[in-house]
XYZ file of C-alpha atoms in Angstrom:
723
model
C 2.953 6.825 56.145
C 4.175 3.731 54.332
C 2.963 3.226 50.753
C 0.940 0.073 49.972
C 1.571 -2.337 47.087
C -2.003 -1.961 45.916
C -4.414 0.549 47.373
C -4.715 -1.743 50.410
C -2.445 0.201 52.733
C -4.383 3.056 54.319
C -4.295 5.130 57.450
C -6.260 3.404 60.260
C -8.071 6.634 60.966
C -9.799 6.577 57.555
C -10.240 2.849 57.117
C -13.924 1.875 56.894
C -15.491 -0.702 59.188
C -14.301 -4.223 58.445
C -10.829 -3.185 57.194
C -9.260 -2.510 60.638
C -8.110 -6.113 60.871
C -5.692 -5.527 58.001
C -3.991 -2.656 59.820
C -0.776 -3.555 61.618
C 0.671 -1.510 64.464
C -0.168 2.171 64.445
C 0.373 2.977 60.816
C -0.219 0.674 57.828
C 0.303 -2.732 56.338
C 1.619 -3.274 52.837
C -0.412 -6.202 51.570
C 1.124 -8.224 48.732
C -1.163 -8.162 45.717
C -2.749 -11.610 45.477
C -3.256 -11.669 41.712
C -3.315 -14.901 39.753
C 0.028 -16.621 39.220
C -0.754 -16.974 35.512
C 0.809 -13.577 34.868
C 4.160 -14.793 36.176
C 3.934 -18.015 34.217
C 3.141 -16.133 31.019
C 6.055 -13.783 31.558
C 8.417 -16.697 32.036
C 7.069 -18.334 28.898
C 7.462 -15.085 26.938
C 11.071 -14.782 28.107
C 11.720 -18.289 26.828
C 10.179 -17.478 23.449
C 12.118 -14.224 23.229
C 15.382 -16.016 23.955
C 14.728 -18.594 21.234
C 13.153 -16.226 18.721
C 14.289 -16.769 15.155
C 13.605 -15.291 11.707
C 11.277 -18.235 11.105
C 9.110 -17.097 14.025
C 8.830 -13.637 12.467
C 8.006 -15.090 9.066
C 5.131 -17.002 10.653
C 3.984 -14.079 12.811
C 3.730 -11.672 9.871
C 2.588 -14.411 7.390
C 5.432 -13.487 5.067
C 5.646 -16.979 3.583
C 1.940 -16.783 2.700
C 1.388 -13.365 1.115
C 5.053 -12.857 0.192
C 5.849 -16.084 -1.658
C 7.695 -16.442 -3.915
C 9.171 -12.915 -3.864
C 9.741 -12.092 -0.193
C 11.265 -14.017 2.700
C 13.274 -13.471 5.890
C 17.012 -14.150 5.758
C 19.278 -15.452 8.514
C 20.202 -11.890 9.514
C 16.589 -11.143 10.348
C 16.077 -8.864 7.333
C 13.518 -9.034 4.554
C 15.078 -10.481 1.431
C 13.692 -9.933 -2.062
C 13.724 -12.887 -4.450
C 13.742 -11.100 -7.829
C 13.100 -14.175 -9.953
C 10.469 -15.708 -7.721
C 10.788 -19.438 -7.188
C 13.719 -19.541 -9.635
C 15.856 -17.238 -7.471
C 18.996 -18.980 -6.271
C 20.392 -18.485 -2.772
C 23.051 -15.955 -3.812
C 20.589 -13.873 -5.849
C 18.427 -12.747 -2.930
C 18.562 -9.000 -2.207
C 18.755 -7.840 1.403
C 16.213 -4.999 1.550
C 17.921 -3.312 4.507
C 21.150 -3.007 2.519
C 19.250 -1.341 -0.310
C 17.615 1.099 2.101
C 20.931 1.973 3.709
C 22.585 2.471 0.324
C 19.987 4.960 -0.873
C 19.325 6.746 2.442
C 22.815 7.059 3.929
C 24.383 10.493 3.365
C 26.711 10.910 0.419
C 29.606 11.332 2.845
C 28.977 7.716 3.901
C 28.812 6.507 0.283
C 25.019 6.651 0.170
C 22.681 8.586 -2.079
C 21.198 10.840 0.607
C 17.577 10.173 -0.324
C 14.923 11.066 2.224
C 12.044 8.921 3.438
C 9.396 7.826 2.668
C 10.877 5.754 -0.102
C 9.524 3.526 -2.849
C 11.882 0.743 -3.938
C 11.051 -0.793 -7.300
C 12.331 -4.182 -8.461
C 11.885 -4.472 -12.253
C 13.090 -8.079 -12.077
C 9.989 -8.921 -10.048
C 7.798 -7.110 -12.582
C 9.403 -9.088 -15.399
C 8.854 -12.341 -13.520
C 5.179 -11.515 -12.970
C 4.692 -10.905 -16.695
C 6.513 -14.089 -17.620
C 4.568 -16.099 -15.042
C 1.226 -14.826 -16.325
C 2.186 -15.589 -19.921
C 3.479 -19.029 -18.956
C 0.273 -19.858 -17.071
C -1.858 -19.137 -20.145
C 0.488 -20.949 -22.501
C 0.351 -24.068 -20.309
C -3.453 -23.924 -20.113
C -3.755 -23.400 -23.890
C -1.462 -26.327 -24.602
C -3.096 -28.635 -22.060
C -6.617 -27.961 -23.345
C -5.851 -27.940 -27.058
C -6.959 -24.343 -27.417
C -6.406 -23.173 -30.995
C -5.412 -19.545 -30.467
C -3.131 -17.624 -28.116
C -3.068 -15.306 -25.113
C -2.103 -11.674 -25.547
C -2.393 -9.425 -22.483
C -2.476 -5.682 -21.978
C -1.444 -3.628 -18.970
C -3.965 -0.993 -17.785
C -1.783 2.041 -17.193
C -4.215 3.472 -14.598
C -2.734 0.989 -12.099
C 0.576 2.843 -12.133
C 1.282 5.417 -14.823
C 4.909 5.997 -13.822
C 6.944 6.316 -16.986
C 9.538 3.726 -16.030
C 6.948 1.190 -14.891
C 5.027 1.453 -18.173
C 8.224 1.344 -20.226
C 9.361 -1.774 -18.354
C 6.015 -3.483 -19.021
C 6.355 -2.751 -22.751
C 9.982 -3.902 -22.835
C 9.507 -7.081 -20.804
C 6.230 -7.880 -22.562
C 7.502 -7.379 -26.095
C 8.317 -11.078 -26.697
C 4.714 -11.884 -25.754
C 3.061 -9.091 -27.811
C 1.997 -7.538 -24.516
C 0.155 -4.234 -24.973
C -1.352 -1.352 -23.006
C -4.832 -0.196 -22.043
C -5.735 3.491 -21.693
C -8.804 5.066 -20.125
C -8.227 8.784 -20.716
C -6.562 11.110 -23.229
C -3.334 11.550 -21.220
C -3.107 7.787 -20.708
C -3.664 7.272 -24.438
C -0.854 9.694 -25.271
C 1.639 7.967 -22.973
C 0.564 4.540 -24.229
C 1.066 5.629 -27.846
C 4.522 6.899 -27.014
C 5.604 3.782 -25.122
C 4.248 1.328 -27.703
C 6.365 2.930 -30.416
C 9.120 0.758 -28.894
C 6.887 -2.252 -28.330
C 5.916 -5.269 -30.381
C 4.016 -4.185 -33.546
C 1.314 -6.743 -32.741
C 0.812 -5.425 -29.185
C -2.746 -4.198 -28.721
C -3.550 -0.659 -27.597
C -6.992 -0.928 -25.991
C -8.829 2.415 -25.725
C -11.353 2.236 -22.892
C -13.160 4.909 -20.910
C -15.628 7.624 -21.861
C -14.681 9.294 -25.140
C -15.149 12.585 -26.919
C -14.180 13.576 -30.453
C -10.603 14.410 -29.458
C -10.098 11.047 -27.729
C -11.395 9.169 -30.763
C -9.268 11.295 -33.121
C -6.163 10.459 -31.074
C -7.003 6.747 -31.185
C -7.454 6.873 -34.960
C -4.193 8.797 -35.282
C -2.523 5.978 -33.359
C -3.863 3.576 -35.963
C -2.369 5.753 -38.702
C 0.935 5.455 -36.836
C 0.738 1.664 -37.308
C -0.170 0.990 -33.681
C -2.583 -1.899 -33.195
C -5.318 0.282 -31.710
C -8.805 -0.867 -30.733
C -11.502 1.657 -29.781
C -13.790 0.002 -27.234
C -17.284 1.510 -27.132
C -18.414 2.238 -23.569
C -21.559 4.177 -24.511
C -23.953 3.701 -27.375
C -23.457 7.296 -28.559
C -19.746 6.690 -29.174
C -20.381 4.520 -32.239
C -21.635 7.467 -34.300
C -18.557 9.542 -33.344
C -16.246 6.701 -34.395
C -18.012 6.276 -37.722
C -18.019 9.993 -38.562
C -14.446 10.798 -37.462
C -12.947 7.697 -39.085
C -14.484 8.718 -42.395
C -13.139 12.257 -42.086
C -9.656 10.968 -41.290
C -9.861 8.175 -43.875
C -8.940 5.573 -41.261
C -10.552 2.169 -41.092
C -10.949 1.637 -37.323
C -10.834 -1.545 -35.302
C -13.771 -1.420 -32.924
C -14.555 -3.282 -29.728
C -17.506 -2.997 -27.433
C -17.842 -3.450 -23.718
C -20.732 -5.589 -22.540
C -22.462 -5.357 -19.199
C -22.567 -8.892 -17.871
C -25.299 -10.230 -15.629
C -22.563 -11.958 -13.634
C -21.114 -9.973 -10.724
C -19.430 -10.632 -7.407
C -20.106 -9.186 -4.010
C -17.865 -6.896 -2.002
C -16.289 -3.555 -2.813
C -14.348 -4.742 -5.863
C -17.445 -6.198 -7.511
C -19.352 -2.909 -7.501
C -18.233 -2.083 -11.053
C -19.720 -5.261 -12.505
C -23.218 -6.480 -13.256
C -26.106 -4.906 -15.151
C -25.926 -1.710 -13.105
C -22.197 -1.254 -13.537
C -20.792 2.105 -14.548
C -19.437 1.054 -17.941
C -20.593 -0.981 -20.888
C -23.560 -1.692 -23.099
C -26.710 -3.619 -22.300
C -27.972 -6.384 -24.571
C -30.313 -4.059 -26.479
C -27.606 -1.406 -26.834
C -25.234 -4.017 -28.273
C -27.859 -4.979 -30.851
C -28.375 -1.339 -31.837
C -24.606 -0.800 -32.207
C -24.349 -3.858 -34.439
C -27.216 -2.539 -36.555
C -25.589 0.914 -36.791
C -22.266 -0.545 -37.883
C -23.961 -2.815 -40.397
C -25.872 0.087 -41.886
C -22.657 2.085 -42.217
C -20.798 -0.771 -43.885
C -18.449 -1.119 -40.919
C -19.604 -4.289 -39.198
C -16.325 -5.917 -40.233
C -14.548 -3.345 -38.024
C -16.140 -4.861 -34.915
C -13.476 -7.339 -33.824
C -13.218 -7.314 -30.013
C -15.574 -7.989 -27.118
C -14.635 -6.570 -23.736
C -16.231 -7.139 -20.332
C -15.212 -6.816 -16.691
C -16.455 -9.092 -13.939
C -14.886 -6.942 -11.240
C -11.471 -6.400 -9.723
C -10.020 -8.973 -7.329
C -12.264 -11.851 -8.479
C -12.356 -14.152 -5.418
C -12.838 -17.609 -6.974
C -12.474 -19.529 -10.233
C -16.114 -20.589 -10.024
C -17.243 -16.974 -10.347
C -14.573 -16.375 -12.989
C -15.790 -19.258 -15.157
C -19.386 -18.128 -14.792
C -18.592 -14.604 -15.974
C -16.192 -15.593 -18.757
C -18.682 -18.205 -19.956
C -21.375 -15.523 -20.217
C -18.975 -13.268 -22.098
C -18.109 -16.088 -24.499
C -21.811 -16.534 -25.261
C -22.066 -12.850 -26.210
C -18.926 -13.225 -28.325
C -20.424 -16.190 -30.196
C -23.647 -14.268 -30.834
C -21.699 -11.366 -32.323
C -19.999 -13.839 -34.649
C -23.438 -15.155 -35.649
C -24.622 -11.600 -36.345
C -21.807 -11.120 -38.855
C -19.158 -9.223 -36.863
C -15.535 -9.980 -37.748
C -14.716 -11.071 -34.186
C -11.128 -11.956 -33.297
C -10.437 -11.061 -29.648
C -12.208 -11.650 -26.357
C -10.959 -9.257 -23.670
C -11.908 -10.579 -20.234
C -10.841 -7.341 -18.508
C -9.189 -7.170 -15.118
C -9.967 -9.215 -12.063
C -6.927 -11.443 -11.560
C -6.547 -10.974 -7.816
C -3.637 -11.201 -5.420
C -3.514 -12.558 -1.883
C -2.930 -9.520 0.342
C -3.197 -11.385 3.648
C -1.978 -14.858 2.704
C -5.238 -16.541 3.697
C -5.987 -18.088 0.264
C -9.631 -17.244 0.917
C -12.384 -16.739 -1.638
C -14.563 -14.896 0.871
C -12.541 -11.739 1.310
C -11.605 -8.620 -0.654
C -8.082 -9.175 0.679
C -7.495 -12.590 -0.819
C -8.251 -15.025 -3.633
C -8.578 -18.789 -3.584
C -6.522 -19.515 -6.704
C -3.118 -19.009 -8.294
C -2.039 -17.915 -11.778
C -2.265 -21.416 -13.247
C -5.767 -22.015 -11.920
C -6.899 -18.617 -13.173
C -5.587 -19.191 -16.689
C -6.986 -22.703 -16.839
C -10.453 -21.506 -15.805
C -10.467 -18.731 -18.421
C -9.295 -20.940 -21.282
C -11.743 -23.693 -20.376
C -14.751 -21.361 -20.151
C -14.096 -19.853 -23.589
C -13.191 -23.164 -25.241
C -16.338 -24.941 -24.080
C -18.662 -22.248 -25.464
C -16.815 -21.875 -28.765
C -16.643 -25.623 -29.351
C -20.345 -25.939 -28.615
C -21.107 -23.213 -31.177
C -18.443 -24.410 -33.669
C -16.747 -21.009 -33.515
C -13.054 -20.384 -34.084
C -11.197 -19.903 -30.813
C -10.506 -16.190 -30.274
C -7.335 -14.500 -29.070
C -7.629 -14.206 -25.286
C -6.776 -10.818 -23.849
C -6.786 -9.756 -20.187
C -6.151 -6.429 -18.454
C -4.345 -7.671 -15.366
C -2.809 -4.600 -13.750
C -2.931 -5.346 -10.030
C -1.455 -8.814 -10.514
C 1.401 -7.519 -12.668
C 2.711 -4.515 -10.727
C 1.670 -4.975 -7.078
C 4.628 -7.085 -5.976
C 7.456 -5.145 -7.607
C 7.141 -1.990 -5.489
C 7.776 -1.615 -1.743
C 7.027 1.492 0.306
C 9.632 2.027 3.037
C 9.081 4.442 5.906
C 10.546 5.122 9.330
C 9.038 4.979 12.794
C 10.133 8.270 14.332
C 8.900 7.684 17.858
C 6.306 5.931 19.990
C 4.002 6.819 22.824
C 5.577 5.698 26.090
C 3.805 3.439 28.552
C 4.440 5.140 31.879
C 2.898 2.891 34.508
C 3.985 4.085 37.954
C 5.252 1.831 40.709
C 2.935 1.410 43.670
C 5.226 3.432 45.928
C 4.828 6.375 43.546
C 1.085 6.668 44.173
C 0.101 8.735 47.230
C -2.992 6.782 48.211
C -4.015 8.860 51.274
C -3.790 12.006 49.135
C -5.976 10.417 46.457
C -8.574 9.124 48.908
C -8.845 12.486 50.557
C -10.370 14.080 47.462
C -12.682 11.229 46.421
C -16.456 11.316 46.552
C -18.207 8.794 48.784
C -19.064 6.540 45.823
C -15.514 6.690 44.525
C -14.130 5.772 47.958
C -16.459 2.767 48.010
C -15.073 1.706 44.620
C -11.562 2.001 46.005
C -12.305 -0.233 49.016
C -14.115 -2.744 46.798
C -11.064 -2.786 44.526
C -8.813 -3.511 47.481
C -11.118 -6.213 48.752
C -11.253 -7.896 45.308
C -7.463 -7.860 45.155
C -7.300 -9.608 48.523
C -9.695 -12.288 47.242
C -7.755 -12.995 44.044
C -10.827 -11.846 42.074
C -9.188 -10.299 39.044
C -12.382 -9.647 37.093
C -14.028 -7.777 39.962
C -10.779 -5.967 40.648
C -10.668 -4.613 37.093
C -14.355 -3.685 37.233
C -13.936 -1.492 40.294
C -10.693 0.001 38.995
C -12.498 1.078 35.837
C -15.489 2.401 37.792
C -13.209 4.335 40.127
C -11.468 5.898 37.141
C -14.743 6.945 35.507
C -16.086 8.493 38.718
C -12.874 10.476 39.087
C -13.137 11.717 35.517
C -16.629 13.008 36.265
C -15.373 14.660 39.465
C -12.594 16.335 37.503
C -15.060 17.664 34.926
C -17.157 19.077 37.777
C -14.101 20.757 39.271
C -14.102 18.809 42.554
C -10.967 16.764 41.891
C -7.496 18.130 41.131
C -5.421 17.096 38.134
C -2.765 15.540 40.413
C -5.351 13.225 41.987
C -6.811 12.351 38.582
C -3.328 11.482 37.339
C -2.720 9.257 40.355
C -5.984 7.374 39.735
C -5.040 6.906 36.049
C -1.719 5.449 37.174
C -3.461 3.151 39.638
C -5.798 1.887 36.931
C -2.907 1.195 34.528
C -1.004 -0.618 37.285
C -3.982 -2.803 38.180
C -4.590 -3.638 34.506
C -0.972 -4.629 34.044
C -0.750 -6.740 37.206
C -3.849 -8.801 36.469
C -2.724 -9.414 32.898
C -5.448 -7.337 31.314
C -5.366 -6.196 27.715
C -2.584 -3.691 27.325
C -3.541 -0.759 25.089
C -1.743 -0.552 21.780
C 1.065 1.956 21.623
C 1.081 4.509 18.822
C 4.135 4.610 16.572
C 4.615 7.885 14.704
C 5.639 7.076 11.130
C 7.244 9.462 8.659
C 4.453 9.148 6.123
C 1.190 10.569 4.839
C -1.383 7.811 4.541
C -3.502 9.992 2.262
C -0.582 10.432 -0.141
C 1.091 7.021 -0.037
C -1.637 4.540 1.052
C -4.882 6.228 -0.049
C -6.769 2.945 -0.483
C -6.480 2.258 3.245
C -8.156 5.551 4.096
C -10.742 5.519 1.314
C -11.931 1.909 1.005
C -10.304 0.120 3.945
C -7.856 -1.811 1.770
C -5.334 -3.543 4.023
C -1.752 -4.168 2.929
C 0.962 -6.262 4.608
C 3.141 -4.022 6.783
C 6.278 -5.558 8.261
C 9.543 -4.372 9.836
C 12.183 -4.971 7.186
C 14.862 -5.784 9.779
C 15.282 -7.028 13.385
C 13.174 -10.048 12.481
C 15.544 -12.232 14.495
C 14.179 -10.432 17.588
C 10.805 -10.974 19.155
C 8.512 -7.947 18.602
C 7.020 -7.136 22.002
C 5.047 -3.954 21.391
C 1.417 -4.065 20.320
C 1.172 -1.050 18.030
C -0.896 1.107 15.711
C 0.628 3.564 13.252
C -0.002 7.308 13.150
C 1.138 9.445 10.232
C 2.322 13.054 10.100
C -0.921 14.604 8.900
C -3.153 16.796 11.037
C -6.099 14.476 10.528
C -7.549 11.845 12.837
C -7.953 9.493 9.845
C -4.195 9.544 9.365
C -3.608 6.291 11.190
C -3.383 2.595 10.414
C -5.215 0.468 12.937
C -6.264 -2.474 10.769
C -3.809 -5.099 9.625
C -3.860 -8.391 7.736
C -5.504 -11.281 9.545
C -8.199 -8.961 10.905
C -5.808 -7.645 13.556
C -6.273 -4.217 15.130
C -2.627 -3.899 16.127
C 0.778 -4.781 14.706
C 3.586 -6.402 16.747
C 6.662 -4.165 16.568
C 10.006 -3.852 18.318
C 10.997 -1.304 20.899
C 12.725 1.639 19.265
C 16.452 1.829 19.898
C 17.919 5.088 21.162
C 21.520 4.815 20.014
C 21.298 4.468 16.259
C 22.349 7.903 15.170
C 18.865 9.346 15.277
C 18.950 11.292 18.521
C 16.462 9.908 20.993
C 14.837 7.931 18.189
C 16.409 4.915 16.561
C 16.322 3.988 12.895
C 13.445 1.562 12.571
C 12.244 0.766 9.063
C 8.846 -0.590 8.092
C 7.807 -1.820 4.661
C 4.356 -1.835 3.082
C 4.185 -4.571 0.477
C 1.926 -5.384 -2.514
C 1.152 -1.705 -3.050
C 2.571 -1.296 -6.554
C -0.877 -0.853 -8.098
C -3.067 2.235 -7.672
C -1.491 3.781 -4.538
C 0.849 6.100 -6.425
C -1.815 6.997 -8.964
C -4.444 7.827 -6.328
C -2.279 9.690 -3.825
C -2.974 13.404 -3.369
C -1.266 16.207 -1.473
C -3.227 16.227 1.792
C -1.493 18.559 4.269
C 0.828 19.342 1.329
C 2.801 16.137 1.769
C 4.115 15.089 -1.638
C 5.139 11.792 -3.149
C 7.992 9.653 -1.810
C 11.492 9.286 -3.169
C 11.780 6.462 -5.702
C 14.651 4.125 -6.539
C 14.989 1.283 -9.007
C 17.014 -1.780 -8.059
C 18.163 -4.626 -10.291
C 19.602 -7.956 -9.268
C 23.355 -8.192 -9.791
C 25.964 -10.920 -9.481
C 28.207 -8.709 -7.364
C 28.843 -9.138 -3.636
C 25.774 -7.102 -2.621
C 23.499 -8.855 -5.162
C 21.952 -5.585 -6.328
C 22.595 -2.398 -8.265
C 20.711 0.856 -7.809
C 20.058 1.963 -11.381
C 17.815 4.971 -10.900
C 17.033 7.314 -8.032
C 14.738 10.309 -7.843
C 13.912 12.434 -4.795
C 10.374 13.064 -3.701
C 8.585 16.354 -4.271
C 10.012 19.333 -2.406
C 7.953 21.796 -0.392
C 8.310 24.183 -3.320
C 7.062 21.576 -5.801
C 3.963 20.896 -3.737
C 3.221 24.583 -3.198
C 3.582 25.197 -6.918
C 1.083 22.421 -7.629
C -1.468 24.363 -5.570
C -0.901 27.601 -7.531
C 1.504 29.171 -5.028
C 4.743 30.638 -6.360
C 7.755 29.551 -4.263
C 10.067 32.141 -5.824
C 7.733 35.000 -4.906
C 7.185 33.498 -1.464
C 10.941 33.401 -0.914
C 11.352 37.031 -1.974
C 8.549 38.148 0.335
C 10.064 36.359 3.323
C 13.568 37.534 2.435
C 12.421 41.172 2.422
C 10.590 40.570 5.699
C 13.802 39.208 7.218
C 15.759 42.207 6.022
C 13.174 44.502 7.599
C 12.804 42.849 11.003
C 15.955 40.738 11.451
C 18.609 42.899 9.892
C 21.652 41.118 11.285
C 20.350 37.575 10.703
C 18.630 38.215 7.366
C 21.095 36.142 5.329
C 20.880 33.100 7.572
C 17.091 33.298 7.764
C 16.772 33.635 4.002
C 19.052 30.638 3.539
C 16.915 28.606 5.946
C 13.748 29.461 3.998
C 15.450 28.491 0.735
C 16.522 25.150 2.185
C 12.986 24.449 3.387
C 11.495 25.215 -0.019
C 13.934 22.799 -1.660
C 13.575 19.988 0.877
C 10.839 17.361 1.139
C 7.996 18.121 3.554
C 8.589 14.973 5.624
C 10.563 14.762 8.849
C 14.322 14.301 8.827
C 16.389 12.644 11.505
C 19.486 14.641 12.318
C 21.772 11.981 10.889
C 19.861 11.720 7.624
C 19.694 15.399 6.646
C 21.309 15.840 3.247
C 20.371 19.242 1.927
C 22.674 19.101 -1.057
C 22.235 15.474 -2.091
C 19.769 16.315 -4.864
C 18.448 19.255 -6.773
C 14.699 18.749 -7.084
C 14.693 19.700 -10.747
C 16.360 16.449 -11.706
C 17.456 12.970 -10.724
C 20.441 10.690 -10.689
C 20.417 8.147 -13.432
C 22.474 5.156 -14.438
C 21.777 3.327 -17.669
C 20.233 -0.039 -16.773
C 21.853 -1.736 -19.718
C 25.353 -0.700 -18.690
C 25.441 -1.100 -14.924
C 28.471 -2.890 -13.545
C 28.407 -6.235 -11.792
C 27.767 -5.747 -8.116
C 26.239 -2.829 -6.312
C 27.373 0.511 -7.647
C 29.017 1.254 -4.336
C 31.408 -1.625 -4.904
C 32.058 -1.285 -8.605
C 35.356 0.522 -8.121
C 34.410 3.460 -10.326
C 34.291 6.962 -8.935
C 30.956 8.506 -8.088
C 31.185 10.850 -11.073
C 31.737 7.857 -13.357
C 28.880 5.898 -11.826
C 26.252 8.625 -11.899
C 25.362 11.365 -14.283
C 23.123 14.276 -13.417
C 20.177 14.983 -15.655
C 18.201 18.208 -15.559
C 14.505 17.556 -16.069
C-alpha cells in the first residue's frame, strides 16, 4: 500500500461512496496537498529576511533601543553591549556583555573564574551615571525655574540591600549629599554603617513601623552625628519619640508621612491614597502637631513625607500629588512647625517595555528631566502663592537608580523538539482501521477540504478528528500508536496550512521564584533578550521554563504584550554535550528582585560579579566575584545541618557500599559545596571557589584593561578572603 501525502490515499476497499474516483489502478493515489501557495511565499520571504538579518533587526525586534537606551545596544558582532556612561559613552568604551560572561564563567584552566550560572553582572558605572543624571535633572529644573533651594535625594535600601550596591550609592552620591532611607531595624543598622563614610549632610530617613528599639537606634544615629530624621508613620509613634528622646537627651529631627488624596490606578498605586497602608490622615496630622507643641518640640518637626505610588505613569498625576503635598507642607509652616524638607517619596518610574506609555505599569510617559521639572514646578507654585521659603526637595528614587545597573544572565539548557512526521511516516490504513464512525467521517471531510483548498475547514476537521481520538483513547478503544499517528497528522496539517505553530519550551537554568519573583507574584514583565547571536534571525517562538517543580515556574509573558519570545535554535557543538551554550539576559531587574527572592525548591541566589569600564583592550575589568549559595548554604538556612547530613550519609556508604564508600562520600561532599543549579559538563568547576568566601580585587587599584590581560599572575590579580 502506497502512503498518501495527506490522508487522501486510502485502500479502495474502505473508501466511502464518492471517493472512488480518486483511486487510481488497484491500489491508491497519492494526491498532492492543494494548500494555499501563501505558505511557500512566506517561507521564501523568511529566507530572504534571514539571509539579510542584521544586529539592527534584532535591536528593533527586542525593542532594545527603546527600553535599553542609553545603556544597552547591539554591537556589530551581534552581542549586547553595555554603555557604562550612558549617552556620554564613546565607541571604544562599550563593554561586550558576552566577553564578560565568558570571562567569569569559563573554567580557571581557560583563564576564567569558573563561576556557575545563573549570574548577576553589576555595572557600578551605570549606577553612578543614573545618580548623576537624576541630580543633573533636578539642578537644571531648579536653575531654569529660579527655585531658591536645592535637591537632595535618598536611596531606599529596600530596593537592593546588597552591601556593595548601598556602599556604591553612598560613595557616588557623596558630592550631592545623597543619603539613605531605611524601613526596618536591620536596614537602619546598615544605613548607619554606610553613611559613616558618606557626606555629613546626607539625610538618613527612618520610615516604616517603629517600636522603642527602632526609635532608640535612630536617636543613637543622631548622637553619632548622622543627619537622621524619624518619619512618623502612625500617630502613636510621636509619644514614643518624645519619651525616648528625653531619656537619651537627644533633640530629634522629626518628619511625618501624610496620606494624600491623590492616587494612581494599577498595582503600583495601591499603596497611595487615603486608604494606603502608611501615613497619617489630616486629623492625625493635626493631633501630632498639637502633641509636639504641647511637649515643646514643634520645632523638631522639619520634614513632610508622602508617597503617590511607585512607577508614577505621568507628570500630570505627579504634579497633582506633589501639589497636594506642598499644600500640606505650607499648612505645617503656618501652624508653626520648623519645616525645611519636602520628601516626595518614590515613584520615579522606568520604561520596562520601551513603549513610553502612561497607561501601563510597565512604562512611563516621561524622562528624568520632565520628572524633575514637574516636581520643582509643583512645589514652587504653591510656595510662591503662600509666600513660603522654598524647601529642600528630597526624593526616594530606588527603582530608577539601581534597575539598569544589574543584569541577570542565565543559560538555556535545552528545548522541546518539534517532531512533525513526514506523510510517508503515517500509516493511514492502520489509523483508519481503529477509528469510530464519527472519527472516520472527520477524516474524509479533512481529505475533502484539502482537495478543495479550504484551509480553515481542513484545520477544523483535523482538530475534531484529534479530539474524537483522544476520547476514544480515554475509553480504551484506541491504541496509543494510533493516537500518536493522529497527533502527528494534526501537527502536519497545521504546519502545511500555515497555522499557528505552538511555542516551544526552552528549559532555563534558573528559579523564577528566587531570581524574578515579581514576575510570579505580581506579573511584572522585564525585558529578556539573548545577549549574543543577534546578527542571526531568531526563528523559534518560545516560552521559558525554569528548574523548579512548580507549574508557575515559567515565563510566558513578555514586553509588548507578547506571549512568546523569539529565540535561536540551540547549537549542539559548543562544548555543552547535546546542548549548546545559549545565554539570555534579563534587564532592568536591579531593584527588588534580589531582595524579594526566596529559596523555593531550595534554589539559592545567583553568582554575582562587579564589572568596571576600563581603557584596556577588552574595555572592562572584573573587580569582584562571589559564587552563589551552595546546596549546603541553602540547607543550613532551613535549619538543616550539612555537616551532620554528610556524616550520616558517609556512615551509610561505609555500611552498604564498603568498597566505594570513599568515592561516594566525596561525591556527597562535592554536592553540598556546589550550587543547586544545573552544570554543563564543560562548565563544571568544583574547586573554583570555596563557598565561605569570594575573590576580590580592590576597585581603586585595578589595572588598565581586563584583568585577564593585565600581565600579572593570577595570584597577583586576586586575593582570597575568608568571610
